[in-house]
Amino acid sequence: MSSIKPSAHLAEVRYEIRGALTRRARDMEAAGQPIIKLNIGNPGRYGFATPPHLREAIGAHLTDSEAYGHEQGLEEAREAIVAQQKARGSVGIDVERVFIGNGVSELIDISLRALLQPGDEVLLPSPDYPLWSAATILNDGSPRYYRCLAENGHLPDPDEIEALIGSRTRALVLINPNNPTGAVYPKALLERIVEVARRHGLLLLCDEIYDEILYDDTPFQPLAAIAGDHPCVSFGGLSKVHRACGYRVGWMSLSGDPRRTAEYRDALQLLAALRLCANVTAQWAVRPALLDKPTIGALTSPGGRLHEARQTVLDHVAASPFLDVVAPGGAIYAFPQIRPDAIAHFDDTAFALRLLEEESVLVVPGTSFNLSASRHLRLTLLPEPAQLAEVFVRMDRVLTRMANEAAPAASAVA
Ligand SMILES: Cc1ncc(COP(=O)(O)O)c(C=O)c1O
């Protein structure tokens, strides 16, 4: 009997954050081995709670949530998003140009599906959040990667971006604050990148899902405000800043001169309508999330749990003979690397497997983020600081063993 073959597209698509290593960790747990998991940015799994007023808003509207809603989302939720975007300086925004989805994840797919013809190219960061690459490929596009190297603070180089642009390039994706690196892009850099997009007529797609998760007074600059009348799609959501991943609510707003994006807007609306609407129930949380008092600062300022977790990572990396890190300015990750002078030949995936098998710690290797030849690992800042400290003890044990295995017998003895 012939087997059922999946789409050939999928051969190029990966999502290692929930991939083979995670499956191995699940098997180990099922066999009774406790695992410290630092692989996924899911605040609810680490004891963070959604602010109660968001829960209450949903509860108060349960009976209003039983019918399909507007394909672009609840009007009152979209009005709150418009107010947020206008306050940030976005141009040309109104409720017709805002789309609410089942998480930013769904909207990433819709935004690219509405744009791409077979063979079109999309400029993506390397490392990236891998859904951006996957959605590009699944919608018949080709990723072209610009590098965000540790030696450059994980910031992109606008000249390198411009050099990658060809006749088929349609869009430029930015992730700011960045997953996996935690980099937050300065205004002057964003201005140069917007100039590149303007010169080449590229649609800007800016994933700002971590927009309010910032450390040490690092300023966040919304891209749409700089883009002005240039077409720009900005993405935000409830998952991270509001610790509500399971609600599955995200949004995108299309800014810039409405005449230039009228057809694209209509395409987005058609795709939104084809899936009827996003989960109505959780959309009631958008207005209080955006218009009531912010709650994330208590976690990111000194004494707050995310602040202390980040400090724990920075202190332990500084004390380790093996590790380096660019201090994350925002988001909920750190992206340390193993120093070449400490271990010359390093395979991040082999290391992550050893860390899991030998020390019961699950991290994501840098190559999972469309980075070639990586010496990096991604850790989430979500565990309790004491647990993160324990992770570094275990990592250093594996790295010491690796260094001794690689070294000649004399240094192994020492
Ligand atoms: C950069 C980035 N974009 C989008 C998403 C998906 O978010 P959502 O839960 O809204 O689908 C994530 C989730 O980790 C992310 O890190």
CSV table of C-alpha atoms and ligand atoms in Angstrom, one decimal:
chain,number,residue,atom,x,y,z
A,1,MET,CA,0.0,0.0,0.0
A,2,SER,CA,1.3,3.5,-0.8
A,3,SER,CA,2.0,5.8,2.1
A,4,ILE,CA,0.5,9.3,2.5
A,5,LYS,CA,3.3,11.7,1.5
A,6,PRO,CA,3.4,15.2,3.1
A,7,SER,CA,3.9,18.4,1.2
A,8,ALA,CA,7.4,18.7,-0.2
A,9,HIS,CA,7.5,22.3,1.1
A,10,LEU,CA,7.9,20.9,4.6
A,11,ALA,CA,11.3,19.4,3.9
A,12,GLU,CA,12.7,23.0,4.3
A,13,VAL,CA,10.7,23.9,7.3
A,14,ARG,CA,11.8,23.5,10.9
A,15,TYR,CA,10.7,24.4,14.4
A,16,GLU,CA,13.3,23.0,16.7
A,17,ILE,CA,12.0,24.9,19.7
A,18,ARG,CA,9.4,22.0,19.9
A,19,GLY,CA,11.5,19.6,17.9
A,20,ALA,CA,13.6,16.4,18.4
A,21,LEU,CA,15.4,17.6,21.6
A,22,THR,CA,12.0,18.4,23.2
A,23,ARG,CA,10.6,15.0,22.3
A,24,ARG,CA,13.7,13.4,23.9
A,25,ALA,CA,13.1,15.5,27.0
A,26,ARG,CA,9.5,14.4,27.1
A,27,ASP,CA,10.6,10.7,26.9
A,28,MET,CA,13.1,11.3,29.7
A,29,GLU,CA,10.4,12.9,31.8
A,30,ALA,CA,8.0,10.0,31.1
A,31,ALA,CA,10.7,7.7,32.4
A,32,GLY,CA,10.8,9.6,35.7
A,33,GLN,CA,13.7,12.0,35.1
A,34,PRO,CA,12.9,15.7,36.0
A,35,ILE,CA,14.1,18.1,33.3
A,36,ILE,CA,14.8,21.8,33.7
A,37,LYS,CA,13.3,23.3,30.5
A,38,LEU,CA,14.6,26.6,29.1
A,39,ASN,CA,13.4,26.0,25.6
A,40,ILE,CA,10.2,27.9,25.2
A,41,GLY,CA,9.0,31.4,25.9
A,42,ASN,CA,5.8,30.4,27.6
A,43,PRO,CA,5.4,32.5,30.8
A,44,GLY,CA,2.4,30.6,32.1
A,45,ARG,CA,4.5,27.4,32.3
A,46,TYR,CA,6.9,29.1,34.7
A,47,GLY,CA,4.4,30.5,37.2
A,48,PHE,CA,3.7,33.9,35.6
A,49,ALA,CA,0.0,34.7,35.7
A,50,THR,CA,-2.1,36.8,33.3
A,51,PRO,CA,-3.1,40.0,35.0
A,52,PRO,CA,-6.5,39.4,36.8
A,53,HIS,CA,-8.3,42.3,35.1
A,54,LEU,CA,-7.8,40.7,31.7
A,55,ARG,CA,-9.3,37.4,33.0
A,56,GLU,CA,-12.2,39.4,34.5
A,57,ALA,CA,-12.9,41.2,31.2
A,58,ILE,CA,-13.2,37.9,29.4
A,59,GLY,CA,-15.4,36.5,32.1
A,60,ALA,CA,-17.7,39.5,31.9
A,61,HIS,CA,-18.2,38.9,28.2
A,62,LEU,CA,-18.5,35.2,27.9
A,63,THR,CA,-22.1,35.3,26.7
A,64,ASP,CA,-21.1,38.0,24.1
A,65,SER,CA,-18.5,35.5,22.6
A,66,GLU,CA,-20.7,32.8,21.2
A,67,ALA,CA,-21.2,34.0,17.7
A,68,TYR,CA,-18.5,34.5,15.0
A,69,GLY,CA,-17.1,38.0,15.2
A,70,HIS,CA,-15.9,40.5,12.6
A,71,GLU,CA,-13.1,38.9,10.5
A,72,GLN,CA,-10.7,41.6,11.5
A,73,GLY,CA,-11.5,41.4,15.2
A,74,LEU,CA,-13.8,43.1,17.8
A,75,GLU,CA,-14.3,46.7,17.0
A,76,GLU,CA,-13.5,47.8,20.6
A,77,ALA,CA,-10.3,45.8,20.6
A,78,ARG,CA,-9.2,47.3,17.3
A,79,GLU,CA,-10.0,50.8,18.6
A,80,ALA,CA,-7.7,50.2,21.5
A,81,ILE,CA,-4.9,49.0,19.1
A,82,VAL,CA,-5.5,52.1,16.9
A,83,ALA,CA,-5.1,54.3,20.1
A,84,GLN,CA,-1.9,52.5,21.0
A,85,GLN,CA,-0.4,52.9,17.5
A,86,LYS,CA,-1.4,56.5,17.1
A,87,ALA,CA,0.1,57.3,20.5
A,88,ARG,CA,3.3,55.8,19.2
A,89,GLY,CA,3.3,58.0,16.1
A,90,SER,CA,1.9,55.6,13.4
A,91,VAL,CA,0.6,57.3,10.3
A,92,GLY,CA,-2.6,56.3,8.4
A,93,ILE,CA,-4.0,53.9,11.0
A,94,ASP,CA,-7.7,53.2,11.6
A,95,VAL,CA,-9.8,50.2,12.6
A,96,GLU,CA,-10.0,49.1,8.9
A,97,ARG,CA,-6.2,48.6,8.9
A,98,VAL,CA,-6.0,46.6,12.1
A,99,PHE,CA,-6.3,42.7,12.1
A,100,ILE,CA,-6.6,40.6,15.2
A,101,GLY,CA,-5.6,36.9,14.9
A,102,ASN,CA,-5.1,33.7,16.9
A,103,GLY,CA,-1.7,34.9,18.0
A,104,VAL,CA,0.9,36.8,16.0
A,105,SER,CA,1.7,33.3,14.6
A,106,GLU,CA,-1.4,33.3,12.5
A,107,LEU,CA,-0.9,36.9,11.3
A,108,ILE,CA,2.7,36.2,10.3
A,109,ASP,CA,1.3,33.6,7.9
A,110,ILE,CA,-1.5,35.8,6.6
A,111,SER,CA,0.8,38.8,6.1
A,112,LEU,CA,3.1,36.8,3.9
A,113,ARG,CA,0.4,34.8,2.1
A,114,ALA,CA,-1.3,38.1,1.1
A,115,LEU,CA,2.1,39.4,-0.3
A,116,LEU,CA,4.1,36.7,-2.0
A,117,GLN,CA,4.3,35.4,-5.5
A,118,PRO,CA,6.3,32.2,-6.1
A,119,GLY,CA,10.0,33.0,-6.0
A,120,ASP,CA,9.7,36.4,-4.3
A,121,GLU,CA,12.3,37.0,-1.6
A,122,VAL,CA,11.9,38.2,2.0
A,123,LEU,CA,14.8,39.6,4.0
A,124,LEU,CA,15.0,37.9,7.4
A,125,PRO,CA,17.3,38.2,10.3
A,126,SER,CA,19.7,35.4,11.1
A,127,PRO,CA,19.2,34.3,13.8
A,128,ASP,CA,15.4,34.6,13.3
A,129,TYR,CA,12.3,33.5,15.1
A,130,PRO,CA,11.9,30.4,12.9
A,131,LEU,CA,8.2,30.9,12.1
A,132,TRP,CA,9.1,33.8,9.9
A,133,SER,CA,11.3,31.6,7.7
A,134,ALA,CA,8.8,28.8,7.7
A,135,ALA,CA,5.9,31.1,6.7
A,136,THR,CA,8.0,32.6,3.9
A,137,ILE,CA,8.8,29.1,2.5
A,138,LEU,CA,5.3,27.8,3.0
A,139,ASN,CA,3.9,30.8,1.0
A,140,ASP,CA,6.3,30.1,-1.9
A,141,GLY,CA,8.9,32.7,-1.0
A,142,SER,CA,12.6,32.5,-0.4
A,143,PRO,CA,14.3,33.7,2.7
A,144,ARG,CA,17.4,35.9,2.3
A,145,TYR,CA,19.2,36.3,5.6
A,146,TYR,CA,20.9,39.4,6.9
A,147,ARG,CA,23.3,38.7,9.9
A,148,CYS,CA,22.9,40.0,13.4
A,149,LEU,CA,26.3,39.0,14.8
A,150,ALA,CA,27.3,38.9,18.4
A,151,GLU,CA,30.3,41.0,17.6
A,152,ASN,CA,27.9,43.7,16.4
A,153,GLY,CA,25.7,43.5,19.5
A,154,HIS,CA,23.3,41.3,17.5
A,155,LEU,CA,22.3,44.4,15.5
A,156,PRO,CA,21.8,44.3,11.8
A,157,ASP,CA,24.0,46.2,9.3
A,158,PRO,CA,21.9,48.3,6.9
A,159,ASP,CA,24.6,48.1,4.2
A,160,GLU,CA,24.5,44.3,4.3
A,161,ILE,CA,20.7,44.4,4.1
A,162,GLU,CA,20.8,46.6,1.1
A,163,ALA,CA,23.4,44.5,-0.7
A,164,LEU,CA,21.1,41.5,-0.4
A,165,ILE,CA,18.2,43.2,-2.2
A,166,GLY,CA,17.4,42.0,-5.7
A,167,SER,CA,14.6,42.4,-8.3
A,168,ARG,CA,12.5,39.8,-6.5
A,169,THR,CA,12.8,41.2,-2.9
A,170,ARG,CA,9.4,42.2,-1.6
A,171,ALA,CA,9.7,42.6,2.2
A,172,LEU,CA,12.0,43.3,5.1
A,173,VAL,CA,11.3,41.6,8.4
A,174,LEU,CA,12.6,43.0,11.7
A,175,ILE,CA,12.1,41.4,15.1
A,176,ASN,CA,12.5,44.1,17.7
A,177,PRO,CA,13.0,43.5,20.7
A,178,ASN,CA,14.6,40.4,19.3
A,179,ASN,CA,13.9,36.7,19.8
A,180,PRO,CA,16.4,34.9,20.2
A,181,THR,CA,19.1,37.5,21.0
A,182,GLY,CA,17.3,40.1,23.2
A,183,ALA,CA,18.7,42.9,21.1
A,184,VAL,CA,16.7,46.2,21.0
A,185,TYR,CA,17.4,48.3,17.9
A,186,PRO,CA,18.4,51.9,18.4
A,187,LYS,CA,16.4,54.6,16.6
A,188,ALA,CA,19.3,55.8,14.4
A,189,LEU,CA,19.7,52.2,13.1
A,190,LEU,CA,16.0,51.8,12.4
A,191,GLU,CA,16.1,55.1,10.5
A,192,ARG,CA,18.8,53.8,8.2
A,193,ILE,CA,16.9,50.5,7.7
A,194,VAL,CA,13.7,52.4,6.8
A,195,GLU,CA,15.7,54.4,4.3
A,196,VAL,CA,16.8,51.2,2.7
A,197,ALA,CA,13.2,49.9,2.5
A,198,ARG,CA,12.1,53.3,1.0
A,199,ARG,CA,14.8,53.2,-1.7
A,200,HIS,CA,13.8,49.7,-2.8
A,201,GLY,CA,10.0,49.9,-2.2
A,202,LEU,CA,10.0,47.0,0.3
A,203,LEU,CA,7.1,46.3,2.7
A,204,LEU,CA,8.3,46.6,6.3
A,205,LEU,CA,7.1,43.8,8.6
A,206,CYS,CA,8.1,44.5,12.2
A,207,ASP,CA,7.4,41.9,14.9
A,208,GLU,CA,7.2,43.9,18.1
A,209,ILE,CA,5.6,41.2,20.3
A,210,TYR,CA,8.1,42.0,23.1
A,211,ASP,CA,7.7,45.8,22.8
A,212,GLU,CA,7.3,46.5,26.5
A,213,ILE,CA,9.7,43.9,27.9
A,214,LEU,CA,12.8,46.1,28.3
A,215,TYR,CA,15.7,46.2,30.9
A,216,ASP,CA,17.9,48.9,32.3
A,217,ASP,CA,15.8,51.7,30.7
A,218,THR,CA,16.6,50.5,27.2
A,219,PRO,CA,14.3,52.6,24.9
A,220,PHE,CA,11.9,50.9,22.5
A,221,GLN,CA,11.4,52.6,19.2
A,222,PRO,CA,8.3,51.5,17.2
A,223,LEU,CA,9.2,51.1,13.6
A,224,ALA,CA,5.9,52.5,12.2
A,225,ALA,CA,6.6,56.0,13.6
A,226,ILE,CA,9.8,56.1,11.7
A,227,ALA,CA,8.3,54.6,8.5
A,228,GLY,CA,5.7,57.4,8.4
A,229,ASP,CA,3.9,57.2,5.1
A,230,HIS,CA,6.0,54.1,4.0
A,231,PRO,CA,4.0,50.8,4.1
A,232,CYS,CA,4.7,49.0,7.4
A,233,VAL,CA,3.0,46.2,9.3
A,234,SER,CA,3.5,46.2,13.0
A,235,PHE,CA,2.8,43.1,15.1
A,236,GLY,CA,1.9,42.9,18.8
A,237,GLY,CA,0.0,40.6,21.1
A,238,LEU,CA,-1.1,39.4,24.5
A,239,SER,CA,1.2,36.4,24.7
A,240,LYS,CA,4.4,37.9,26.3
A,241,VAL,CA,3.9,41.4,27.6
A,242,HIS,CA,0.6,40.3,29.1
A,243,ARG,CA,1.6,36.7,29.9
A,244,ALA,CA,-1.4,35.2,28.1
A,245,CYS,CA,0.1,32.8,25.5
A,246,GLY,CA,-2.8,30.5,25.8
A,247,TYR,CA,-5.4,33.1,25.0
A,248,ARG,CA,-4.0,33.2,21.4
A,249,VAL,CA,-4.5,36.9,20.7
A,250,GLY,CA,-2.2,38.9,18.5
A,251,TRP,CA,-2.7,41.9,16.2
A,252,MET,CA,-1.2,43.6,13.2
A,253,SER,CA,-1.7,47.2,12.1
A,254,LEU,CA,-0.9,48.4,8.6
A,255,SER,CA,0.5,51.9,8.6
A,256,GLY,CA,1.7,54.3,5.9
A,257,ASP,CA,-0.1,56.0,2.9
A,258,PRO,CA,-3.4,54.1,2.6
A,259,ARG,CA,-3.4,54.6,-1.2
A,260,ARG,CA,-0.2,52.5,-1.5
A,261,THR,CA,-1.5,49.7,0.5
A,262,ALA,CA,-5.2,49.5,-0.4
A,263,GLU,CA,-4.9,46.3,-2.5
A,264,TYR,CA,-2.7,44.7,0.1
A,265,ARG,CA,-5.2,45.6,2.9
A,266,ASP,CA,-8.0,44.0,0.9
A,267,ALA,CA,-6.0,40.9,0.4
A,268,LEU,CA,-5.4,40.7,4.2
A,269,GLN,CA,-9.1,41.1,4.8
A,270,LEU,CA,-10.0,38.3,2.3
A,271,LEU,CA,-7.6,35.9,4.1
A,272,ALA,CA,-9.0,37.0,7.5
A,273,ALA,CA,-12.5,36.4,6.2
A,274,LEU,CA,-11.6,32.9,4.9
A,275,ARG,CA,-10.8,31.8,8.4
A,276,LEU,CA,-14.0,33.5,9.6
A,277,CYS,CA,-12.6,35.3,12.7
A,278,ALA,CA,-10.1,34.9,15.5
A,279,ASN,CA,-11.1,33.4,18.9
A,280,VAL,CA,-13.7,36.0,20.1
A,281,THR,CA,-13.6,35.2,23.8
A,282,ALA,CA,-10.0,36.3,24.5
A,283,GLN,CA,-10.3,39.4,22.4
A,284,TRP,CA,-12.2,41.1,25.3
A,285,ALA,CA,-8.8,41.2,27.1
A,286,VAL,CA,-7.2,43.5,24.5
A,287,ARG,CA,-8.8,46.8,25.5
A,288,PRO,CA,-7.9,46.5,29.3
A,289,ALA,CA,-4.5,45.2,28.3
A,290,LEU,CA,-3.7,48.2,26.2
A,291,LEU,CA,-5.6,51.0,28.0
A,292,ASP,CA,-5.3,50.1,31.7
A,293,LYS,CA,-2.2,50.5,33.8
A,294,PRO,CA,0.8,48.5,32.4
A,295,THR,CA,1.8,45.5,34.6
A,296,ILE,CA,5.1,44.3,33.0
A,297,GLY,CA,7.3,47.0,34.6
A,298,ALA,CA,7.0,45.2,38.0
A,299,LEU,CA,8.7,42.2,36.4
A,300,THR,CA,11.4,44.0,34.4
A,301,SER,CA,12.6,46.6,36.9
A,302,PRO,CA,15.1,45.9,39.6
A,303,GLY,CA,13.8,43.4,42.1
A,304,GLY,CA,11.3,42.1,39.5
A,305,ARG,CA,11.5,38.4,38.5
A,306,LEU,CA,12.6,38.9,34.9
A,307,HIS,CA,15.1,41.6,35.9
A,308,GLU,CA,16.7,39.3,38.5
A,309,ALA,CA,16.7,36.3,36.1
A,310,ARG,CA,18.5,38.3,33.5
A,311,GLN,CA,21.0,39.5,36.1
A,312,THR,CA,21.6,35.9,37.2
A,313,VAL,CA,22.4,35.0,33.6
A,314,LEU,CA,24.8,37.9,33.2
A,315,ASP,CA,26.6,37.1,36.5
A,316,HIS,CA,27.0,33.5,35.7
A,317,VAL,CA,28.2,34.1,32.2
A,318,ALA,CA,30.8,36.6,33.5
A,319,ALA,CA,32.0,34.0,36.0
A,320,SER,CA,32.2,31.2,33.4
A,321,PRO,CA,35.5,30.4,31.7
A,322,PHE,CA,33.5,29.1,28.7
A,323,LEU,CA,30.7,31.6,28.0
A,324,ASP,CA,30.1,35.1,26.5
A,325,VAL,CA,26.9,36.9,26.0
A,326,VAL,CA,25.6,40.2,24.7
A,327,ALA,CA,23.4,41.5,27.5
A,328,PRO,CA,19.8,41.3,26.3
A,329,GLY,CA,18.2,44.8,26.3
A,330,GLY,CA,14.7,43.3,26.0
A,331,ALA,CA,12.5,40.2,25.5
A,332,ILE,CA,12.7,37.1,27.6
A,333,TYR,CA,15.8,35.3,26.3
A,334,ALA,CA,19.6,35.3,26.5
A,335,PHE,CA,21.7,34.0,23.6
A,336,PRO,CA,25.1,33.1,25.1
A,337,GLN,CA,27.9,31.6,23.0
A,338,ILE,CA,30.8,29.2,23.8
A,339,ARG,CA,34.1,31.1,23.4
A,340,PRO,CA,36.4,29.7,20.7
A,341,ASP,CA,39.4,30.1,23.0
A,342,ALA,CA,37.7,27.8,25.6
A,343,ILE,CA,36.5,25.1,23.2
A,344,ALA,CA,37.8,25.3,19.6
A,345,HIS,CA,35.5,22.9,17.8
A,346,PHE,CA,31.9,23.2,19.1
A,347,ASP,CA,28.7,21.7,17.8
A,348,ASP,CA,25.7,23.5,19.4
A,349,THR,CA,23.3,20.7,18.7
A,350,ALA,CA,25.6,18.0,20.1
A,351,PHE,CA,26.2,20.1,23.1
A,352,ALA,CA,22.4,20.6,23.7
A,353,LEU,CA,21.9,16.9,23.5
A,354,ARG,CA,24.7,16.2,26.0
A,355,LEU,CA,23.3,18.8,28.4
A,356,LEU,CA,20.0,17.1,28.2
A,357,GLU,CA,21.2,13.5,28.5
A,358,GLU,CA,24.0,14.2,31.1
A,359,GLU,CA,22.5,17.1,33.2
A,360,SER,CA,18.7,17.0,32.4
A,361,VAL,CA,18.6,20.6,31.1
A,362,LEU,CA,16.8,21.5,27.9
A,363,VAL,CA,18.0,24.5,25.8
A,364,VAL,CA,17.7,25.4,22.1
A,365,PRO,CA,20.8,25.3,20.0
A,366,GLY,CA,21.5,28.5,18.0
A,367,THR,CA,21.3,26.6,14.6
A,368,SER,CA,17.6,26.2,15.3
A,369,PHE,CA,17.2,29.9,14.6
A,370,ASN,CA,18.4,29.7,11.0
A,371,LEU,CA,22.0,30.5,12.0
A,372,SER,CA,24.7,28.5,10.2
A,373,ALA,CA,27.6,27.1,12.3
A,374,SER,CA,26.5,28.5,15.6
A,375,ARG,CA,28.3,28.5,18.9
A,376,HIS,CA,25.1,29.9,20.6
A,377,LEU,CA,22.4,28.5,22.8
A,378,ARG,CA,19.1,30.2,23.6
A,379,LEU,CA,17.9,30.2,27.2
A,380,THR,CA,14.6,31.7,28.4
A,381,LEU,CA,14.7,34.1,31.3
A,382,LEU,CA,11.5,32.7,32.7
A,383,PRO,CA,12.7,30.2,35.3
A,384,GLU,CA,13.2,31.4,38.9
A,385,PRO,CA,16.7,32.9,39.3
A,386,ALA,CA,17.8,30.1,41.6
A,387,GLN,CA,17.0,27.5,39.0
A,388,LEU,CA,18.8,29.5,36.3
A,389,ALA,CA,21.9,29.6,38.6
A,390,GLU,CA,21.7,25.8,38.8
A,391,VAL,CA,21.5,25.5,35.0
A,392,PHE,CA,24.8,27.3,34.8
A,393,VAL,CA,26.5,25.0,37.2
A,394,ARG,CA,25.3,22.0,35.1
A,395,MET,CA,26.3,23.7,31.8
A,396,ASP,CA,29.8,24.4,33.1
A,397,ARG,CA,30.1,20.7,34.2
A,398,VAL,CA,29.4,19.5,30.6
A,399,LEU,CA,31.6,22.2,29.1
A,400,THR,CA,34.5,21.2,31.5
A,401,ARG,CA,34.1,17.6,30.4
A,402,MET,CA,34.1,18.6,26.7
A,403,ALA,CA,37.2,20.8,27.2
A,404,ASN,CA,39.0,18.0,28.9
A,405,GLU,CA,38.0,15.5,26.2
A,406,ALA,CA,39.3,17.9,23.5
A,407,ALA,CA,42.5,18.8,25.3
A,408,PRO,CA,45.7,16.8,25.3
A,409,ALA,CA,46.1,14.4,28.3
A,410,ALA,CA,48.3,17.0,30.2
A,411,SER,CA,45.6,19.6,30.6
A,412,ALA,CA,43.0,16.9,31.3
A,413,VAL,CA,45.0,15.9,34.3
A,414,ALA,CA,45.4,19.5,35.4
B,1,LIG,C1,9.3,37.0,17.8
B,1,LIG,C2,8.0,36.2,18.0
B,1,LIG,N1,7.0,36.4,17.2
B,1,LIG,C3,5.8,35.8,17.3
B,1,LIG,C4,5.6,34.8,18.3
B,1,LIG,C5,4.3,34.1,18.3
B,1,LIG,O1,3.5,34.7,19.3
B,1,LIG,P1,1.9,34.3,19.5
B,1,LIG,O2,1.8,33.6,20.8
B,1,LIG,O3,1.2,35.7,19.5
B,1,LIG,O4,1.5,33.5,18.3
B,1,LIG,C6,6.6,34.5,19.2
B,1,LIG,C7,6.5,33.5,20.2
B,1,LIG,O5,7.4,33.1,20.9
B,1,LIG,C8,7.9,35.3,19.0
B,1,LIG,O6,8.9,35.0,19.9
